[in-house]
PDB file of C-alpha atoms in Angstrom:
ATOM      1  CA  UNK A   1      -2.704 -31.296  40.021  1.00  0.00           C
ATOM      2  CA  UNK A   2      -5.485 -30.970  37.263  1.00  0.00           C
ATOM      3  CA  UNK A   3      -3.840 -31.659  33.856  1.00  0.00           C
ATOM      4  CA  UNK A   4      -4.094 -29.413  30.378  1.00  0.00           C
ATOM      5  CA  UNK A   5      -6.820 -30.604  29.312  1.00  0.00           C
ATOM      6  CA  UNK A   6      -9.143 -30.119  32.624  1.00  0.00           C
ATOM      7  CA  UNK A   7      -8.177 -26.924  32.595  1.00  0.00           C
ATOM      8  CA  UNK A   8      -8.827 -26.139  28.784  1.00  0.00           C
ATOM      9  CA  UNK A   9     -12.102 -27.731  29.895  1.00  0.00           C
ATOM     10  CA  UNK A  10     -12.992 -25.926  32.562  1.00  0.00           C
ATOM     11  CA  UNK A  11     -11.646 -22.560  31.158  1.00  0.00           C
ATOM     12  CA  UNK A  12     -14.461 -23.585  28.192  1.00  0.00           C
ATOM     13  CA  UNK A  13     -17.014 -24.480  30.755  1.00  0.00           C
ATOM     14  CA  UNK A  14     -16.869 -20.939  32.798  1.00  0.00           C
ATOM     15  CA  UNK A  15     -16.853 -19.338  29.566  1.00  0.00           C
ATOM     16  CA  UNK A  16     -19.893 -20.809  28.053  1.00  0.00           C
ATOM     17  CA  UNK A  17     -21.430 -20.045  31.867  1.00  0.00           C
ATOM     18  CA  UNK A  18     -20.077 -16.282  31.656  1.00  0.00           C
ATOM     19  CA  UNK A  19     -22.321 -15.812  28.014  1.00  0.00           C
ATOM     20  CA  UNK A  20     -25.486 -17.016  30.065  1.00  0.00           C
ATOM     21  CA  UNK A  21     -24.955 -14.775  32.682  1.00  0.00           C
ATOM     22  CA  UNK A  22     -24.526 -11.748  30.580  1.00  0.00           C
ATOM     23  CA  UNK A  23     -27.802 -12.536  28.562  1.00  0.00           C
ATOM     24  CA  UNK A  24     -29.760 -13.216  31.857  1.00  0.00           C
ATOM     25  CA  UNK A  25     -28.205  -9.515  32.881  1.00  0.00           C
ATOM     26  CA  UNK A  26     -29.303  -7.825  29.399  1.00  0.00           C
ATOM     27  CA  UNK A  27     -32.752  -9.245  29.603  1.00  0.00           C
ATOM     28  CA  UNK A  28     -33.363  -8.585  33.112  1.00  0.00           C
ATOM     29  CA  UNK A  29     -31.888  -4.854  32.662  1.00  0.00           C
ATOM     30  CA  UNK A  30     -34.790  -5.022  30.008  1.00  0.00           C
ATOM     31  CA  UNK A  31     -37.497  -6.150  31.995  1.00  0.00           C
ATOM     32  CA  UNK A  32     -36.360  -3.858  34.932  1.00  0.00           C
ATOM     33  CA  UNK A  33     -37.066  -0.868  32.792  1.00  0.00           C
ATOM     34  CA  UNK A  34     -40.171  -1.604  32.179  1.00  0.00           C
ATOM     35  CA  UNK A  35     -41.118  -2.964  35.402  1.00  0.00           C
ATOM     36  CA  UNK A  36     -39.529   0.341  37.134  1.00  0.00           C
ATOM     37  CA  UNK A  37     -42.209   2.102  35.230  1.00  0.00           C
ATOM     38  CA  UNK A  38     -44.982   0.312  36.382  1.00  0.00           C
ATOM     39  CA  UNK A  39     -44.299   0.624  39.674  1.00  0.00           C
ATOM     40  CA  UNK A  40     -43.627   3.961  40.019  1.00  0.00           C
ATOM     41  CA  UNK A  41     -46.987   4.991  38.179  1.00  0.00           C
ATOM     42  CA  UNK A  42     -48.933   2.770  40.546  1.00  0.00           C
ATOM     43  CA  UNK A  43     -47.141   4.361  43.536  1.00  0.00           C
ATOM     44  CA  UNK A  44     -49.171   7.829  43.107  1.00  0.00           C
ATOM     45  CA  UNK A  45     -52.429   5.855  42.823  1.00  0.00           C
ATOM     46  CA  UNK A  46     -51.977   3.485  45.587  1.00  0.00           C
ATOM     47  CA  UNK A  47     -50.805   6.385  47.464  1.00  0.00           C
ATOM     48  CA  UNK A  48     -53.644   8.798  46.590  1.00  0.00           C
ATOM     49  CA  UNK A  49     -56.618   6.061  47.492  1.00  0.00           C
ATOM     50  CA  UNK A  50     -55.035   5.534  51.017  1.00  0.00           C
ATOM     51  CA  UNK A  51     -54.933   9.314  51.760  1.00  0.00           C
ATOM     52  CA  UNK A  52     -58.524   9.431  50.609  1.00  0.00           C
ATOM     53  CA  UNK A  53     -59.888   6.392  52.369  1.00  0.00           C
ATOM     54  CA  UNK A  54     -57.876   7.975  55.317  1.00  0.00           C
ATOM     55  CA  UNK A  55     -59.923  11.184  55.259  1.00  0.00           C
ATOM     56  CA  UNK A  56     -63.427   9.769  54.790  1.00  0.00           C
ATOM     57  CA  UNK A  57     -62.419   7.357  57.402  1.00  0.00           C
ATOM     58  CA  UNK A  58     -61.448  10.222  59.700  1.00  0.00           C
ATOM     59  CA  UNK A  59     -64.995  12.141  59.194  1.00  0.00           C
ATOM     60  CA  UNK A  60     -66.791   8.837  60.518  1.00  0.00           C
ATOM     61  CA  UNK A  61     -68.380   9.250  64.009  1.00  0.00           C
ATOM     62  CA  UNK A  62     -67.052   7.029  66.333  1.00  0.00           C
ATOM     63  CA  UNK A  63     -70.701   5.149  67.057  1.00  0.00           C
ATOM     64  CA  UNK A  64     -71.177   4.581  63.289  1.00  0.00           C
ATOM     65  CA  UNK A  65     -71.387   0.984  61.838  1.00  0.00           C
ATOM     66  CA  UNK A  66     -68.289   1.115  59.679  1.00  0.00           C
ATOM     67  CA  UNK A  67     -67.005  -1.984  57.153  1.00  0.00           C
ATOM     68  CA  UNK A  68     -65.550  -4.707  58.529  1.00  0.00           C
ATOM     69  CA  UNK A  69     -62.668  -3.938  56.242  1.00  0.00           C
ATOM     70  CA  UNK A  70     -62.115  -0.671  58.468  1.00  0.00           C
ATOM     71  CA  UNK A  71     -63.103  -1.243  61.835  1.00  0.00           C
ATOM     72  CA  UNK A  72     -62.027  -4.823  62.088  1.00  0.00           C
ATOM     73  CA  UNK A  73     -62.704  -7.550  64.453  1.00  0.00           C
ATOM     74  CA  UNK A  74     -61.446  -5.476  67.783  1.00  0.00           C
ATOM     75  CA  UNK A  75     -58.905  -7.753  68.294  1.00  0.00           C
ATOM     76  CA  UNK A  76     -55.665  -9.083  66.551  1.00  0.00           C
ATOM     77  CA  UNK A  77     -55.020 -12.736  68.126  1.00  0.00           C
ATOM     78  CA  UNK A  78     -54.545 -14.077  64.713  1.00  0.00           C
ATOM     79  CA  UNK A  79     -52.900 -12.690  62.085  1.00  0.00           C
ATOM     80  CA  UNK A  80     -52.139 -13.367  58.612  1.00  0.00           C
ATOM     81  CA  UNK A  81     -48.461 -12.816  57.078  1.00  0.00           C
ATOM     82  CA  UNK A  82     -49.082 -12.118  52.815  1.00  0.00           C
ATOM     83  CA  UNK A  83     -45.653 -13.291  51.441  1.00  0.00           C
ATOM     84  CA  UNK A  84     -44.796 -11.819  48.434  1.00  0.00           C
ATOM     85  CA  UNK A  85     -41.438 -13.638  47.159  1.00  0.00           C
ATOM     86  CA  UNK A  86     -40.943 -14.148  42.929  1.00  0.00           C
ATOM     87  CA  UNK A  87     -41.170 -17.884  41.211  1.00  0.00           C
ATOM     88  CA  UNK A  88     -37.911 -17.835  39.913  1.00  0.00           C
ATOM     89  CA  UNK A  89     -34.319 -17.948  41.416  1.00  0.00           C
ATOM     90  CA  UNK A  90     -30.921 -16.104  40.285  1.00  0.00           C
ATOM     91  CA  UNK A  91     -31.577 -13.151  41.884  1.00  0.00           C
ATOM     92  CA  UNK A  92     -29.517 -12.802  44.110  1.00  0.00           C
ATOM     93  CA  UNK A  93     -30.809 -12.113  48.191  1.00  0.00           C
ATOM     94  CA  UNK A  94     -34.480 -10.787  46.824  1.00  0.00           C
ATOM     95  CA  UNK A  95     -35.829 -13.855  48.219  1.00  0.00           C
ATOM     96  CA  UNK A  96     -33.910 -14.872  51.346  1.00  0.00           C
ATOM     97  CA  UNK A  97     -34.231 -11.493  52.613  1.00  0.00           C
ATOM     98  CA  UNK A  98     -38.170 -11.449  52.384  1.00  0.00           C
ATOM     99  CA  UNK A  99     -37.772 -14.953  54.011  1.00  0.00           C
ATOM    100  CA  UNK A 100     -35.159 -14.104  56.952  1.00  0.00           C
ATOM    101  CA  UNK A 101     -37.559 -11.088  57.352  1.00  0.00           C
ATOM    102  CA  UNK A 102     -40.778 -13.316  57.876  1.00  0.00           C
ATOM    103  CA  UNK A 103     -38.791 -15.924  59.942  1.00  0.00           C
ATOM    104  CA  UNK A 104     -38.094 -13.110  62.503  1.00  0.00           C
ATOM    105  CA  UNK A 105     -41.740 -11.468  62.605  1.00  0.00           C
ATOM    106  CA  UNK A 106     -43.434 -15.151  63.121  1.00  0.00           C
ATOM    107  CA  UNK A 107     -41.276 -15.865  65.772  1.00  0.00           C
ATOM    108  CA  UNK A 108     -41.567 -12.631  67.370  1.00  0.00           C
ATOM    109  CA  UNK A 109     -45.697 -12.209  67.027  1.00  0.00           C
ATOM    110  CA  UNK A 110     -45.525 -16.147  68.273  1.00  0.00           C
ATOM    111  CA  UNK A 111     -43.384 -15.045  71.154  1.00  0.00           C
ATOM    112  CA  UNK A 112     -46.742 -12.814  72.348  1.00  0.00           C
ATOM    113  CA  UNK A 113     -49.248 -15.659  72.385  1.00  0.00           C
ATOM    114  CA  UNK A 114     -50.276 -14.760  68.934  1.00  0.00           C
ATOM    115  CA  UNK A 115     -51.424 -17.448  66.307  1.00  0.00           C
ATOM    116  CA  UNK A 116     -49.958 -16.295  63.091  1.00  0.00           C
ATOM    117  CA  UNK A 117     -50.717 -17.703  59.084  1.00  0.00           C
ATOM    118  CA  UNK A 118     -48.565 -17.753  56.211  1.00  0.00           C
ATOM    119  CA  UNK A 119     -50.229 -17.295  52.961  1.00  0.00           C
ATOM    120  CA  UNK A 120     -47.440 -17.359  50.041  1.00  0.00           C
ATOM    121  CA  UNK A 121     -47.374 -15.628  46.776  1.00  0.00           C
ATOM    122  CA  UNK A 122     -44.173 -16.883  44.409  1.00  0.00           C
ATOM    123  CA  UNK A 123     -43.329 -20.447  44.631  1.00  0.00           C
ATOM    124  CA  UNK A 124     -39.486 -19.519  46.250  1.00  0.00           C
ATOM    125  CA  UNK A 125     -40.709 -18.003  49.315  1.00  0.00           C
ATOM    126  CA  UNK A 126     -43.372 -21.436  50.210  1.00  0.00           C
ATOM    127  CA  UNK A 127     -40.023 -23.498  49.160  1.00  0.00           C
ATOM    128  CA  UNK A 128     -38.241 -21.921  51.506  1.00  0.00           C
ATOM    129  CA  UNK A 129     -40.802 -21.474  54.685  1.00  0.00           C
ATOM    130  CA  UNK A 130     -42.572 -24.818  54.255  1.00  0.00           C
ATOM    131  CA  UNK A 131     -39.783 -27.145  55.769  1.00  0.00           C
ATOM    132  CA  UNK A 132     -40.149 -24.948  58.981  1.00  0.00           C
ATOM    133  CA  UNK A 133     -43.454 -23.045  58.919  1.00  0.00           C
ATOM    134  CA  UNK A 134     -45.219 -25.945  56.829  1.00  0.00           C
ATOM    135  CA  UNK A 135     -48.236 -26.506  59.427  1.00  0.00           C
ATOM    136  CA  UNK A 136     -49.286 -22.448  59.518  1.00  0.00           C
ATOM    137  CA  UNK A 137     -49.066 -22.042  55.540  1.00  0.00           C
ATOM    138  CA  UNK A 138     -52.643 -21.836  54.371  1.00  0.00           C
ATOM    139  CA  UNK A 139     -52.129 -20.950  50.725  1.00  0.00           C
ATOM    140  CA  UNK A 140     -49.844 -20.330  48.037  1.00  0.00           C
ATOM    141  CA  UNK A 141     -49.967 -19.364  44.612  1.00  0.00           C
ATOM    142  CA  UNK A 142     -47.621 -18.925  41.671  1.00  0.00           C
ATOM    143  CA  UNK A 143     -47.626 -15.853  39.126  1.00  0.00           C
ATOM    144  CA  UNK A 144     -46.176 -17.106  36.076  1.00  0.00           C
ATOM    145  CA  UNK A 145     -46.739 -14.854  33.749  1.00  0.00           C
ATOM    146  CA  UNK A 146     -44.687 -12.141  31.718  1.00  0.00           C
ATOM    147  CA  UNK A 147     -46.698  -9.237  33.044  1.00  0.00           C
ATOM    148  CA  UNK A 148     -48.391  -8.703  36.281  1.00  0.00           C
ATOM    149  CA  UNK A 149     -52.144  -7.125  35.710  1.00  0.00           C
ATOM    150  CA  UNK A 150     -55.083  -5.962  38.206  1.00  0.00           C
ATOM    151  CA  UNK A 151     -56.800  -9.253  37.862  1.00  0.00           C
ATOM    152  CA  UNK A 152     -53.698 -11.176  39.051  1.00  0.00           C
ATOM    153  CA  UNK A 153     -53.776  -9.031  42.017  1.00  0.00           C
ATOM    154  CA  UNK A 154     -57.289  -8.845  42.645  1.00  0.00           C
ATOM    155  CA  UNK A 155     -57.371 -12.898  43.058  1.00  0.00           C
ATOM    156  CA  UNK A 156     -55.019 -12.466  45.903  1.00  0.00           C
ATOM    157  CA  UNK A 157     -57.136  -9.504  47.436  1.00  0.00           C
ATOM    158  CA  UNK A 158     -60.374 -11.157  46.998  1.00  0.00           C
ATOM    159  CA  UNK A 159     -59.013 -14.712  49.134  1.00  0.00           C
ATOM    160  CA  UNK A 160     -58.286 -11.919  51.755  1.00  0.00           C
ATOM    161  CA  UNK A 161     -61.242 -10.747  52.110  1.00  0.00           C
ATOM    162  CA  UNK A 162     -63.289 -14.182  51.858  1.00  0.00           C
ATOM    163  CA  UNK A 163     -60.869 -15.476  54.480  1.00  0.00           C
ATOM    164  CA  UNK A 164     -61.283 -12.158  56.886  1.00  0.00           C
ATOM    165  CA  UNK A 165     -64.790 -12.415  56.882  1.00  0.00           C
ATOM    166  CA  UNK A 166     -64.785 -16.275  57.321  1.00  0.00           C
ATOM    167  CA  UNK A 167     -63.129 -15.426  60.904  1.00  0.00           C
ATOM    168  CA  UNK A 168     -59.477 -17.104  59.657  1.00  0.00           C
ATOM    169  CA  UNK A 169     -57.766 -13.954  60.849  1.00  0.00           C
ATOM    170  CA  UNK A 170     -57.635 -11.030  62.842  1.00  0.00           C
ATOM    171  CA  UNK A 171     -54.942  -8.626  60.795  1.00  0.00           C
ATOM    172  CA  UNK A 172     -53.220  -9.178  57.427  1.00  0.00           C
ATOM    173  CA  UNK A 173     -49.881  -7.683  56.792  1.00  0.00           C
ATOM    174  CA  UNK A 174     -48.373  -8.323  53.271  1.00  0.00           C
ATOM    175  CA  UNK A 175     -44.447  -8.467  53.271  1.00  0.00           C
ATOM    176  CA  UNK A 176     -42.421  -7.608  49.810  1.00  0.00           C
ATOM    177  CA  UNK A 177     -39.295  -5.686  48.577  1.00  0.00           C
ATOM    178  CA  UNK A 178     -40.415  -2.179  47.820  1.00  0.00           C
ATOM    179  CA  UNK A 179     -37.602  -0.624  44.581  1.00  0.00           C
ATOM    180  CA  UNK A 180     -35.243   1.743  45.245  1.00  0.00           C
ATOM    181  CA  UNK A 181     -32.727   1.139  43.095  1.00  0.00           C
ATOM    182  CA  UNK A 182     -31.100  -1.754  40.901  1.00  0.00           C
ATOM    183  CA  UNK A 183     -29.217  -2.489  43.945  1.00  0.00           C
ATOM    184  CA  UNK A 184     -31.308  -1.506  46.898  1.00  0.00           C
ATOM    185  CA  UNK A 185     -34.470  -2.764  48.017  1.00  0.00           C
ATOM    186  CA  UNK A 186     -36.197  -2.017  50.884  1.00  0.00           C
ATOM    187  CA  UNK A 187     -38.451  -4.894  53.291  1.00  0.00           C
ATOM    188  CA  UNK A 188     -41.758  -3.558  53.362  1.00  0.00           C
ATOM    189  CA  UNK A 189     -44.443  -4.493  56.174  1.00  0.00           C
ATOM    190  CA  UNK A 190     -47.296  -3.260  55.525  1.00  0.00           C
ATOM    191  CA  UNK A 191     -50.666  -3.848  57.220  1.00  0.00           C
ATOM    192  CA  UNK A 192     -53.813  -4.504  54.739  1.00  0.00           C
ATOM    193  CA  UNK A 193     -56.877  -5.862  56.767  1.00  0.00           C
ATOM    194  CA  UNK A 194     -57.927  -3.570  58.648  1.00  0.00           C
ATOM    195  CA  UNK A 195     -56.979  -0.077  56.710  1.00  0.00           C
ATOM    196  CA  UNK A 196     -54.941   1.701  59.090  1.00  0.00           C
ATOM    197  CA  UNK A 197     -55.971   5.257  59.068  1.00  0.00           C
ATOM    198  CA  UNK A 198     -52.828   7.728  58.578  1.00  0.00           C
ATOM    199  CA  UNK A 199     -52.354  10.586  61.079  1.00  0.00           C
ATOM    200  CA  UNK A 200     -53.360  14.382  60.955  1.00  0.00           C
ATOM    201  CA  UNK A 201     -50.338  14.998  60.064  1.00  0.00           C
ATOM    202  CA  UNK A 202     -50.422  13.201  57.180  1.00  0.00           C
ATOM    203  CA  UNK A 203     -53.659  14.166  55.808  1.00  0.00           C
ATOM    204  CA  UNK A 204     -54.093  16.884  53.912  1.00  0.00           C
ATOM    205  CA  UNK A 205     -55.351  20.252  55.982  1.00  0.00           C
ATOM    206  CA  UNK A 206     -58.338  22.097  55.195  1.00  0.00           C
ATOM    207  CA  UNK A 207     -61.043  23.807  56.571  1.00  0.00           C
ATOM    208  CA  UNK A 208     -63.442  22.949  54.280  1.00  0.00           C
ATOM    209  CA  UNK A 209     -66.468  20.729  55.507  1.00  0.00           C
ATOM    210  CA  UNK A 210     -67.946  18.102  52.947  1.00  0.00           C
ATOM    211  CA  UNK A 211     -71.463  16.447  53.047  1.00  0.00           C
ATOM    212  CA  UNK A 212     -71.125  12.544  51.279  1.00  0.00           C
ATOM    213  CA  UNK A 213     -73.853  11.675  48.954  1.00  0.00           C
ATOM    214  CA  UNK A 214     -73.968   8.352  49.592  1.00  0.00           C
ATOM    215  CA  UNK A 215     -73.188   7.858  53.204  1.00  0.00           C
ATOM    216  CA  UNK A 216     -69.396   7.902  54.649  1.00  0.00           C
ATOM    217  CA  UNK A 217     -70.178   4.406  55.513  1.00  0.00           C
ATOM    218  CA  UNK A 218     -71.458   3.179  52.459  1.00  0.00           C
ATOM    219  CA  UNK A 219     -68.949   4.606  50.372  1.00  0.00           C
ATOM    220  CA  UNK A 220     -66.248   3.016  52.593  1.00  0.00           C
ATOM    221  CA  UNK A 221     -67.989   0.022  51.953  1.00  0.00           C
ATOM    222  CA  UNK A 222     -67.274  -0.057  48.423  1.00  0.00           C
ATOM    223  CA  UNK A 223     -64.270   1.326  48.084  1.00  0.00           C
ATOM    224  CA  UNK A 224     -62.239  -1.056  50.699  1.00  0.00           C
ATOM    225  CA  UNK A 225     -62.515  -3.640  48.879  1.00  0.00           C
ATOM    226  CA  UNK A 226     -60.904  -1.974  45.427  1.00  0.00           C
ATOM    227  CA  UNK A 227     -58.327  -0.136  47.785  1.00  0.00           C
ATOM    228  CA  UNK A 228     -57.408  -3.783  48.931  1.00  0.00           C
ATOM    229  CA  UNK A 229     -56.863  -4.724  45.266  1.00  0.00           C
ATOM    230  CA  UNK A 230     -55.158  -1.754  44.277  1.00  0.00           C
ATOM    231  CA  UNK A 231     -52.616  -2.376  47.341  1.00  0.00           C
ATOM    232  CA  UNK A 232     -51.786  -5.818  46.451  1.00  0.00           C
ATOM    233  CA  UNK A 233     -50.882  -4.768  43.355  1.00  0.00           C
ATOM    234  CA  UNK A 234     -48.413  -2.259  44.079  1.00  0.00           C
ATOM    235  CA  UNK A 235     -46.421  -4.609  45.855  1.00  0.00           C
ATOM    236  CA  UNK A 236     -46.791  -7.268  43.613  1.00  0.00           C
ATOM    237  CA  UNK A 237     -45.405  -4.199  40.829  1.00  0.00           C
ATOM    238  CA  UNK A 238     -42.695  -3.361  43.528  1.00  0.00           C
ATOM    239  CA  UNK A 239     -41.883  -6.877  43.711  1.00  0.00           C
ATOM    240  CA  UNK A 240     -41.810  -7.605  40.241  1.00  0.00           C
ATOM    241  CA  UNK A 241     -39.145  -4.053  39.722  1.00  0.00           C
ATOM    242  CA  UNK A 242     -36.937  -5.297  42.452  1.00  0.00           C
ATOM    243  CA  UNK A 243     -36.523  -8.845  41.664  1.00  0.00           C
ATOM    244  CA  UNK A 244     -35.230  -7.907  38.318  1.00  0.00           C
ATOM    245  CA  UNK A 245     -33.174  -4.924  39.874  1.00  0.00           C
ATOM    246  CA  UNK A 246     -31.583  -7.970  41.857  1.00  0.00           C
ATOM    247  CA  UNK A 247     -31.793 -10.812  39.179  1.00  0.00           C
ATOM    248  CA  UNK A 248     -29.593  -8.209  37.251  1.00  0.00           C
ATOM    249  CA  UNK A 249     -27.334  -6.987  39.721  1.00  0.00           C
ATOM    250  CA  UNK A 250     -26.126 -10.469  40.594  1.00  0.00           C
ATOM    251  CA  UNK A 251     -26.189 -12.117  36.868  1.00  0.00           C
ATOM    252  CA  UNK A 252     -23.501  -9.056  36.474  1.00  0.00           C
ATOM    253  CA  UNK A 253     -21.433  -9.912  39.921  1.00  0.00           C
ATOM    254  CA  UNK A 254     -21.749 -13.508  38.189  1.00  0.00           C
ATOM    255  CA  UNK A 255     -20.360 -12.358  34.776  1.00  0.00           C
ATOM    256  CA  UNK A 256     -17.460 -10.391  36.561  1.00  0.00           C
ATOM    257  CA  UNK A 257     -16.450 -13.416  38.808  1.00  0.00           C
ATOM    258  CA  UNK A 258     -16.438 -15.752  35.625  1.00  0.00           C
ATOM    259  CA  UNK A 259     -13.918 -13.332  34.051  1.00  0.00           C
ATOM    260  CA  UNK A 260     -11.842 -13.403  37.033  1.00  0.00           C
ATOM    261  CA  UNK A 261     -11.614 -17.010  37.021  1.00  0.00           C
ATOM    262  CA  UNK A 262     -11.722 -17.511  33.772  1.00  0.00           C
ATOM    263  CA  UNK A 263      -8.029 -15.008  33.748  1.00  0.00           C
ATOM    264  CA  UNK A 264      -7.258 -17.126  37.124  1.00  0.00           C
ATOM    265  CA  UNK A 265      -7.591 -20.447  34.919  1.00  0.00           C
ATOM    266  CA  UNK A 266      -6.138 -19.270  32.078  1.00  0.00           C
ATOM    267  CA  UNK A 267      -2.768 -18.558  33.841  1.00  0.00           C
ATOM    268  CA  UNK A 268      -2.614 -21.707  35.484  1.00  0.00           C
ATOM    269  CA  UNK A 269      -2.771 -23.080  32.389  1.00  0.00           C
ATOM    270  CA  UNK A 270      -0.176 -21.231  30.640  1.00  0.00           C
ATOM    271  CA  UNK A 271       2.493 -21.848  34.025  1.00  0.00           C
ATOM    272  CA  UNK A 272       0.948 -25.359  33.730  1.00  0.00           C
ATOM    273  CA  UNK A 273       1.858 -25.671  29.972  1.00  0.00           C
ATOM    274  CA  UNK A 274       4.991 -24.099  30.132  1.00  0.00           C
ATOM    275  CA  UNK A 275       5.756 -26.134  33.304  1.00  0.00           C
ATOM    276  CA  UNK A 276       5.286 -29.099  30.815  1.00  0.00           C
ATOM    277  CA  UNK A 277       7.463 -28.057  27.593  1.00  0.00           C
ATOM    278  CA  UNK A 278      10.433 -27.023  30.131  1.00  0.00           C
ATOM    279  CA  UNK A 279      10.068 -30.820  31.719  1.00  0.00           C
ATOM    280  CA  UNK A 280      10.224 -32.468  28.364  1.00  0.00           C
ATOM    281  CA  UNK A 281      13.073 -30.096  27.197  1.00  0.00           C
ATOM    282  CA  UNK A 282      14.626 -31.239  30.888  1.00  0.00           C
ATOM    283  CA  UNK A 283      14.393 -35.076  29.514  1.00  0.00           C
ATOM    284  CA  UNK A 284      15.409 -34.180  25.688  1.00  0.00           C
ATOM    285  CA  UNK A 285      18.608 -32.282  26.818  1.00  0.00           C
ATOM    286  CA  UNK A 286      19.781 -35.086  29.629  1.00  0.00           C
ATOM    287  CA  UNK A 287      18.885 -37.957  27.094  1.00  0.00           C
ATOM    288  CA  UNK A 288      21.554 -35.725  24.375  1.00  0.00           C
ATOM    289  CA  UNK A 289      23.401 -35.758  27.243  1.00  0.00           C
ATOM    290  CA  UNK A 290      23.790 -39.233  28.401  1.00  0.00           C
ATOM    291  CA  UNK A 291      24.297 -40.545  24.853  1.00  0.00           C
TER     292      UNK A 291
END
């Protein structure tokens, strides 16, 4: 049985643990609003250039010598796996559930006969996958810095495309946590090399016929590249929202759970306490007693 003072100790210890874990929750409530913001003005744009690349992509004959970038190699025996995971733990399951995710489509896509490559982004997700997945990691790269920007992102997208057109891979799918809420974030798969062209359906109708000035093919050309960018970045911007979303949901589950210990301890050291004065009062009242 602990004595007084282990539990005065460890009633002081939780408590000095329970004022971290309420700043880490106020600063990451902090960053989240601003990272929230970010995000969602990014999602319009991102958004917006697919639809449009979509369209032009659409008005292409099917003979025509499109970009690499669209078109692709004709074949998808290798692909590459983009995973987006943050540099920094205490955030609850925003990391292991990017990483359970990834475990799952490696071993399915390796199931098929297909070769598959890991590139990591955030230094918990290549923690976490190198042990099993060390020899198909090809990359990784940390983003330690207090705000994400277009060149950060553009790094990233430019290694893509330098790698696709080296022949490393077939397809490249980037995998992050897309925000819904502070406590809800959603697995995203999403395919970047080649462009996948969106349905009918989800272009915009219209009967109106348009003549390109440049070519169809040359404006693909350089605007593939900048939608790859601009891609990368909204899930690096989606990734950024929901790791704090998560880093501040749990810091507060934390906080709550040190207050219910912290009452747990505190009454096992009161029953402990009194437990002690009634014993000595035992021995002072049978030593009156006996004299």
């Amino acid at each position: 049985m602990p004595s007084l003072k282990d539990l005065k100790n460890r009633i002081k210890s939780v408590k000095s643990t329970q004022k971290i874990t309420k700043a880490m929750k106020m600063v990451a409530a902090a960053k989240l609003r601003r990272a929230r913001e970010q995000a969602e003005a990014a999602r319009p744009y991102a958004e917006g250039m697919e639809r449009l690349l979509s369209s032009l992509a659409s008005s292409i004959n099917a003979g025509a010598d499109a970009p690499k970038l669209l078109s692709g190699t004709g074949k998808s025996d290798t692909q590459l796996i983009v995973v987006a995971t943050s540099d920094r733990g205490l955030c609850g399951g925003f990391n292991s559930s990017i990483v359970r995710f990834v475990r799952r489509k490696v071993r399915e896509l390796q199931g098929q006969g297909i070769k598959v490559k890991l590139l990591c982004v955030g230094r918990k997700g290549y923690e976490q996958l190198n042990h099993e997945f060390g020899s198909i990691i090809i990359g990784k790269s940390e983003l330690n810095k207090k705000k994400l920007a277009y060149g950060d992102a553009e790094v990233i997208s430019r290694e893509l495309a330098s790698r696709f057109e080296a022949g490393e891979f077939d397809v490249a799918h980037i995998v992050y946590n897309r925000f819904k809420s502070a406590i809800s974030q959603i697995v995203t798969f999403q395919q970047v090399i080649p462009l996948e062209i969106a349905s009918n359906q989800q272009l915009a109708t219209s009967n109106a016929t348009y003549e390109y000035e440049p070519s169809e093919t040359e404006i693909l050309a350089d605007l593939l590249p900048k939608n790859l960018g601009v891609q990368v970045y909204r899930s690096l911007l989606e990734n950024a929202a929901s790791e704090q979303g998560a880093r501040m949901t749990a810091m507060d589950n934390a906080t709550r759970n040190a207050g219910e210990m912290i009452k747990g301890l505190s009454l096992k050291y009161n029953r402990t306490r009194q437990a002690a004065i009634t014993k000595e009062l035992i021995e002072i009242i049978s030593g009156a007693e006996a004299v």
